[in-house]
Amino acid sequence: EAGVAQSPRYKIIEKRQSVAFWCNPISGHATLYWYQQILGQGPKLLIQFQNNGVVDDSQLPKDRFSAERLKGVDSTLKIQPAKLEDSAVYLCASSLNRGTQETQYFGPGTRLLVL
Amino acid sequence: AQTVTQSQPEMSVQEAETVTLSCTYDTSESDYYLFWYKQPPSRQMILVIRQEAYKQQNATENRFSVNFQKAAKSFSLKISDSQLGDAAMYFCAYRSAFRYRQGGSEKLVFGKGTKLTVNP
């Protein structure tokens, strides 16, 4: 079974530029998560989708971050404009469905460096 | 809000020996789940072990076991017969069952991690 796919793996941009990350969850997984992992810290949830609806985006900086999952499969996370403090690894995870018993499976992440 | 604390930024162990990673958490809830995730260098995070708070029995998965002390809000991971492939960052994480039942998300709240080195 293929895992969670993310691209690109690495991205370097200058501040105030825009950037987009793509995630393809495990086939059939209805729930998708985006986490931000700043160096030296644990991942922090940015947004959770159930199919193409948003469950939780309370920690998403909506003035600069946006995310969508239009057909309930792939998802895109965008930052516009980027700030230095956005340098982090962006992790996508998916689970078969909602529920506290469900295991979240993580992708390899996209490492973003903002100069 | 719940918090997770891992007080050991780095740990090391000799191959074939046993090591214990510490984790404490703060919550006012009684129904939750605790996890240990492993993140090898430049590779994805994978689930090592899970513990349901309502279960008194400590979870085990092969060489990995936990010591869950609910009253003390402590959740340590023991790795027996350490192998070179165990070298990684280990993250302790909390998930609220209460929040989910209230319509909230199943988000994981992570600690800052412990870097484990295994020496040959």
mmCIF file of C-alpha atoms in Angstrom:
data_model
loop_
_atom_site.group_PDB
_atom_site.id
_atom_site.type_symbol
_atom_site.label_atom_id
_atom_site.label_comp_id
_atom_site.label_asym_id
_atom_site.label_seq_id
_atom_site.Cartn_x
_atom_site.Cartn_y
_atom_site.Cartn_z
ATOM 1 C CA GLU A 1 0.000 0.000 0.000
ATOM 2 C CA ALA A 2 1.439 3.353 -1.008
ATOM 3 C CA GLY A 3 1.984 5.844 1.784
ATOM 4 C CA VAL A 4 1.209 9.526 2.023
ATOM 5 C CA ALA A 5 2.970 11.392 -0.771
ATOM 6 C CA GLN A 6 4.153 14.984 -0.529
ATOM 7 C CA SER A 7 5.890 17.329 -2.925
ATOM 8 C CA PRO A 8 8.158 19.087 -3.190
ATOM 9 C CA ARG A 9 10.481 17.613 -0.586
ATOM 10 C CA TYR A 10 12.469 20.828 -0.245
ATOM 11 C CA LYS A 11 11.766 24.450 -1.074
ATOM 12 C CA ILE A 12 13.791 27.617 -0.612
ATOM 13 C CA ILE A 13 12.112 30.985 -1.144
ATOM 14 C CA GLU A 14 12.628 34.580 -0.161
ATOM 15 C CA LYS A 15 10.343 36.309 2.285
ATOM 16 C CA ARG A 16 7.200 37.789 0.798
ATOM 17 C CA GLN A 17 7.162 35.175 -1.963
ATOM 18 C CA SER A 18 4.422 32.582 -2.220
ATOM 19 C CA VAL A 19 4.747 28.809 -2.059
ATOM 20 C CA ALA A 20 2.460 25.804 -2.366
ATOM 21 C CA PHE A 21 2.751 22.273 -1.055
ATOM 22 C CA TRP A 22 0.889 19.233 -2.321
ATOM 23 C CA CYS A 23 -0.261 16.136 -0.483
ATOM 24 C CA ASN A 24 -1.752 12.892 -1.757
ATOM 25 C CA PRO A 25 -3.124 10.793 1.105
ATOM 26 C CA ILE A 26 -3.321 7.033 1.288
ATOM 27 C CA SER A 27 -5.986 5.784 -1.092
ATOM 28 C CA GLY A 28 -9.401 5.743 0.536
ATOM 29 C CA HIS A 29 -8.446 7.891 3.495
ATOM 30 C CA ALA A 30 -11.166 10.434 4.177
ATOM 31 C CA THR A 31 -9.367 12.463 6.841
ATOM 32 C CA LEU A 32 -6.367 14.616 6.052
ATOM 33 C CA TYR A 33 -4.199 16.741 8.335
ATOM 34 C CA TRP A 34 -1.542 19.401 7.780
ATOM 35 C CA TYR A 35 0.978 19.886 10.588
ATOM 36 C CA GLN A 36 3.774 22.447 10.904
ATOM 37 C CA GLN A 37 6.991 21.277 12.554
ATOM 38 C CA ILE A 38 9.373 24.087 13.457
ATOM 39 C CA LEU A 39 12.957 23.047 14.185
ATOM 40 C CA GLY A 40 13.304 21.810 17.758
ATOM 41 C CA GLN A 41 9.567 21.483 18.296
ATOM 42 C CA GLY A 42 6.915 18.866 17.835
ATOM 43 C CA PRO A 43 4.407 19.102 15.001
ATOM 44 C CA LYS A 44 1.452 21.441 15.444
ATOM 45 C CA LEU A 45 -1.854 20.976 13.632
ATOM 46 C CA LEU A 46 -2.667 23.651 11.079
ATOM 47 C CA ILE A 47 -5.819 22.208 9.544
ATOM 48 C CA GLN A 48 -7.877 19.015 9.440
ATOM 49 C CA PHE A 49 -10.152 17.997 6.573
ATOM 50 C CA GLN A 50 -12.861 15.391 6.487
ATOM 51 C CA ASN A 51 -13.374 14.658 2.793
ATOM 52 C CA ASN A 52 -13.452 18.216 1.384
ATOM 53 C CA GLY A 53 -14.810 19.899 4.509
ATOM 54 C CA VAL A 54 -12.778 21.630 7.208
ATOM 55 C CA VAL A 55 -12.972 20.121 10.694
ATOM 56 C CA ASP A 56 -10.466 22.368 12.459
ATOM 57 C CA ASP A 57 -8.444 25.319 11.182
ATOM 58 C CA SER A 58 -8.202 27.204 14.449
ATOM 59 C CA GLN A 59 -4.381 27.314 14.369
ATOM 60 C CA LEU A 60 -4.043 28.215 10.695
ATOM 61 C CA PRO A 61 -2.757 31.800 10.206
ATOM 62 C CA LYS A 62 -5.493 32.691 7.790
ATOM 63 C CA ASP A 63 -4.005 36.026 6.788
ATOM 64 C CA ARG A 64 -1.262 34.199 4.919
ATOM 65 C CA PHE A 65 -2.028 30.462 4.898
ATOM 66 C CA SER A 66 -4.739 28.734 2.913
ATOM 67 C CA ALA A 67 -5.539 25.104 2.255
ATOM 68 C CA GLU A 68 -7.984 23.232 0.117
ATOM 69 C CA ARG A 69 -9.053 19.697 -0.643
ATOM 70 C CA LEU A 70 -11.441 20.224 -3.508
ATOM 71 C CA LYS A 71 -12.335 16.656 -4.480
ATOM 72 C CA GLY A 72 -11.755 15.088 -1.101
ATOM 73 C CA VAL A 73 -8.499 13.456 -2.160
ATOM 74 C CA ASP A 74 -5.388 15.594 -2.801
ATOM 75 C CA SER A 75 -4.760 18.708 -0.789
ATOM 76 C CA THR A 76 -2.760 21.888 -1.303
ATOM 77 C CA LEU A 77 -1.371 24.162 1.388
ATOM 78 C CA LYS A 78 -0.353 27.661 0.317
ATOM 79 C CA ILE A 79 1.568 30.435 2.021
ATOM 80 C CA GLN A 80 1.315 33.953 0.639
ATOM 81 C CA PRO A 81 3.316 35.991 1.514
ATOM 82 C CA ALA A 82 5.888 33.919 3.370
ATOM 83 C CA LYS A 83 7.659 35.168 6.479
ATOM 84 C CA LEU A 84 10.973 34.079 7.963
ATOM 85 C CA GLU A 85 9.150 32.333 10.808
ATOM 86 C CA ASP A 86 7.379 30.060 8.331
ATOM 87 C CA SER A 87 10.607 28.103 7.897
ATOM 88 C CA ALA A 88 9.604 24.612 9.006
ATOM 89 C CA VAL A 89 8.753 21.128 7.850
ATOM 90 C CA TYR A 90 5.164 20.806 6.678
ATOM 91 C CA LEU A 91 3.786 17.353 7.336
ATOM 92 C CA CYS A 92 0.713 15.873 5.765
ATOM 93 C CA ALA A 93 -1.032 12.966 7.468
ATOM 94 C CA SER A 94 -4.109 10.938 6.680
ATOM 95 C CA SER A 95 -6.383 8.486 8.424
ATOM 96 C CA LEU A 96 -9.029 6.151 7.108
ATOM 97 C CA ASN A 97 -11.783 8.125 8.763
ATOM 98 C CA ARG A 98 -12.545 10.274 11.756
ATOM 99 C CA GLY A 99 -12.409 8.785 15.217
ATOM 100 C CA THR A 100 -10.064 8.612 18.141
ATOM 101 C CA GLN A 101 -9.140 5.011 17.318
ATOM 102 C CA GLU A 102 -7.858 5.941 13.891
ATOM 103 C CA THR A 103 -4.127 5.935 13.261
ATOM 104 C CA GLN A 104 -2.641 8.936 11.499
ATOM 105 C CA TYR A 105 -0.121 8.040 8.797
ATOM 106 C CA PHE A 106 2.426 10.716 8.004
ATOM 107 C CA GLY A 107 4.122 11.687 4.774
ATOM 108 C CA PRO A 108 7.847 12.520 4.479
ATOM 109 C CA GLY A 109 7.183 16.245 4.765
ATOM 110 C CA THR A 110 8.173 19.338 2.798
ATOM 111 C CA ARG A 111 11.083 21.266 4.269
ATOM 112 C CA LEU A 112 10.640 25.015 3.682
ATOM 113 C CA LEU A 113 13.385 27.574 4.161
ATOM 114 C CA VAL A 114 12.420 31.243 3.937
ATOM 115 C CA LEU A 115 15.362 33.611 3.418
ATOM 116 C CA ALA B 1 -5.260 23.261 26.679
ATOM 117 C CA GLN B 2 -3.285 20.081 26.921
ATOM 118 C CA THR B 3 0.502 20.108 26.949
ATOM 119 C CA VAL B 4 3.071 17.374 26.515
ATOM 120 C CA THR B 5 6.570 17.609 27.986
ATOM 121 C CA GLN B 6 9.587 15.539 27.058
ATOM 122 C CA SER B 7 12.351 16.521 29.449
ATOM 123 C CA GLN B 8 15.172 14.638 27.704
ATOM 124 C CA PRO B 9 16.239 16.414 24.497
ATOM 125 C CA GLU B 10 18.793 13.669 23.790
ATOM 126 C CA MET B 11 19.442 10.140 24.991
ATOM 127 C CA SER B 12 21.945 7.487 24.020
ATOM 128 C CA VAL B 13 22.050 3.731 24.496
ATOM 129 C CA GLN B 14 24.382 0.902 23.656
ATOM 130 C CA GLU B 15 23.184 -1.606 21.130
ATOM 131 C CA ALA B 16 21.314 -4.502 22.785
ATOM 132 C CA GLU B 17 20.701 -2.542 25.970
ATOM 133 C CA THR B 18 17.504 -0.981 27.319
ATOM 134 C CA VAL B 19 16.581 2.681 27.340
ATOM 135 C CA THR B 20 13.606 4.579 28.750
ATOM 136 C CA LEU B 21 12.282 7.828 27.298
ATOM 137 C CA SER B 22 10.196 10.068 29.546
ATOM 138 C CA CYS B 23 6.997 11.934 28.833
ATOM 139 C CA THR B 24 4.623 13.852 31.051
ATOM 140 C CA TYR B 25 1.405 15.557 30.062
ATOM 141 C CA ASP B 26 -1.055 17.983 31.512
ATOM 142 C CA THR B 27 -4.800 17.584 31.078
ATOM 143 C CA SER B 28 -8.000 17.910 33.042
ATOM 144 C CA GLU B 29 -9.691 15.259 30.919
ATOM 145 C CA SER B 30 -10.157 11.624 31.827
ATOM 146 C CA ASP B 31 -10.639 10.122 28.377
ATOM 147 C CA TYR B 32 -7.723 10.405 26.004
ATOM 148 C CA TYR B 33 -5.100 8.514 24.062
ATOM 149 C CA LEU B 34 -1.343 8.663 24.260
ATOM 150 C CA PHE B 35 1.116 7.802 21.525
ATOM 151 C CA TRP B 36 4.795 7.409 20.833
ATOM 152 C CA TYR B 37 5.877 8.255 17.292
ATOM 153 C CA LYS B 38 9.308 7.612 15.782
ATOM 154 C CA GLN B 39 10.810 9.975 13.196
ATOM 155 C CA PRO B 40 14.027 8.675 11.590
ATOM 156 C CA PRO B 41 16.263 11.264 9.914
ATOM 157 C CA SER B 42 14.682 12.537 6.704
ATOM 158 C CA ARG B 43 11.962 9.890 6.870
ATOM 159 C CA GLN B 44 8.340 9.916 7.802
ATOM 160 C CA MET B 45 6.972 9.680 11.272
ATOM 161 C CA ILE B 46 5.583 6.275 12.181
ATOM 162 C CA LEU B 47 3.478 5.123 15.090
ATOM 163 C CA VAL B 48 5.367 3.025 17.623
ATOM 164 C CA ILE B 49 2.779 2.377 20.286
ATOM 165 C CA ARG B 50 -0.574 3.623 21.563
ATOM 166 C CA GLN B 51 -2.211 3.633 24.992
ATOM 167 C CA GLU B 52 -5.867 4.242 25.786
ATOM 168 C CA ALA B 53 -6.269 6.110 29.078
ATOM 169 C CA TYR B 54 -9.144 3.902 30.199
ATOM 170 C CA LYS B 55 -6.952 0.800 30.021
ATOM 171 C CA GLN B 56 -4.865 0.087 33.102
ATOM 172 C CA GLN B 57 -2.717 -2.474 31.315
ATOM 173 C CA ASN B 58 0.408 -1.034 29.771
ATOM 174 C CA ALA B 59 0.671 -1.397 25.998
ATOM 175 C CA THR B 60 3.464 -3.453 24.436
ATOM 176 C CA GLU B 61 4.628 -3.903 20.854
ATOM 177 C CA ASN B 62 7.485 -6.362 20.521
ATOM 178 C CA ARG B 63 10.564 -4.618 22.002
ATOM 179 C CA PHE B 64 8.608 -1.470 22.850
ATOM 180 C CA SER B 65 6.557 -1.066 25.993
ATOM 181 C CA VAL B 66 5.134 1.814 27.978
ATOM 182 C CA ASN B 67 4.772 2.632 31.647
ATOM 183 C CA PHE B 68 1.490 4.536 31.905
ATOM 184 C CA GLN B 69 0.888 6.224 35.238
ATOM 185 C CA LYS B 70 -2.438 8.022 34.882
ATOM 186 C CA ALA B 71 -2.476 9.688 38.282
ATOM 187 C CA ALA B 72 1.034 11.011 37.778
ATOM 188 C CA LYS B 73 0.274 11.909 34.137
ATOM 189 C CA SER B 74 3.373 10.075 33.051
ATOM 190 C CA PHE B 75 3.856 7.976 29.916
ATOM 191 C CA SER B 76 7.356 6.599 29.402
ATOM 192 C CA LEU B 77 8.604 4.411 26.549
ATOM 193 C CA LYS B 78 10.959 1.509 27.165
ATOM 194 C CA ILE B 79 12.955 0.107 24.280
ATOM 195 C CA SER B 80 14.511 -3.276 25.001
ATOM 196 C CA ASP B 81 17.378 -4.875 23.106
ATOM 197 C CA SER B 82 18.084 -1.604 21.302
ATOM 198 C CA GLN B 83 19.026 -1.853 17.639
ATOM 199 C CA LEU B 84 20.836 0.570 15.346
ATOM 200 C CA GLY B 85 17.592 1.097 13.464
ATOM 201 C CA ASP B 86 15.971 2.492 16.599
ATOM 202 C CA ALA B 87 18.019 5.670 16.244
ATOM 203 C CA ALA B 88 15.543 8.492 15.606
ATOM 204 C CA MET B 89 13.583 11.346 17.135
ATOM 205 C CA TYR B 90 10.840 10.049 19.385
ATOM 206 C CA PHE B 91 7.744 12.122 19.975
ATOM 207 C CA CYS B 92 5.164 11.651 22.677
ATOM 208 C CA ALA B 93 1.685 12.787 21.673
ATOM 209 C CA TYR B 94 -1.749 13.268 23.241
ATOM 210 C CA ARG B 95 -5.177 13.034 21.667
ATOM 211 C CA SER B 96 -8.353 14.099 23.419
ATOM 212 C CA ALA B 97 -11.346 11.798 23.123
ATOM 213 C CA PHE B 98 -13.462 14.427 24.859
ATOM 214 C CA ARG B 99 -12.716 17.057 22.257
ATOM 215 C CA TYR B 100 -13.711 14.666 19.486
ATOM 216 C CA ARG B 101 -17.031 13.862 21.145
ATOM 217 C CA GLN B 102 -17.691 17.598 21.394
ATOM 218 C CA GLY B 103 -17.273 17.953 17.633
ATOM 219 C CA GLY B 104 -13.651 18.986 17.701
ATOM 220 C CA SER B 105 -10.723 17.509 15.856
ATOM 221 C CA GLU B 106 -8.676 14.431 16.552
ATOM 222 C CA LYS B 107 -5.484 16.450 16.438
ATOM 223 C CA LEU B 108 -2.341 15.140 18.058
ATOM 224 C CA VAL B 109 -0.590 17.401 20.562
ATOM 225 C CA PHE B 110 3.115 16.622 20.467
ATOM 226 C CA GLY B 111 6.032 17.099 22.823
ATOM 227 C CA LYS B 112 9.313 18.543 21.557
ATOM 228 C CA GLY B 113 10.861 15.142 21.058
ATOM 229 C CA THR B 114 13.831 13.136 22.290
ATOM 230 C CA LYS B 115 16.717 12.333 19.971
ATOM 231 C CA LEU B 116 17.841 8.755 20.548
ATOM 232 C CA THR B 117 21.316 7.653 19.508
ATOM 233 C CA VAL B 118 22.199 3.960 19.452
ATOM 234 C CA ASN B 119 25.896 3.215 19.800
ATOM 235 C CA PRO B 120 27.316 0.023 18.270
#
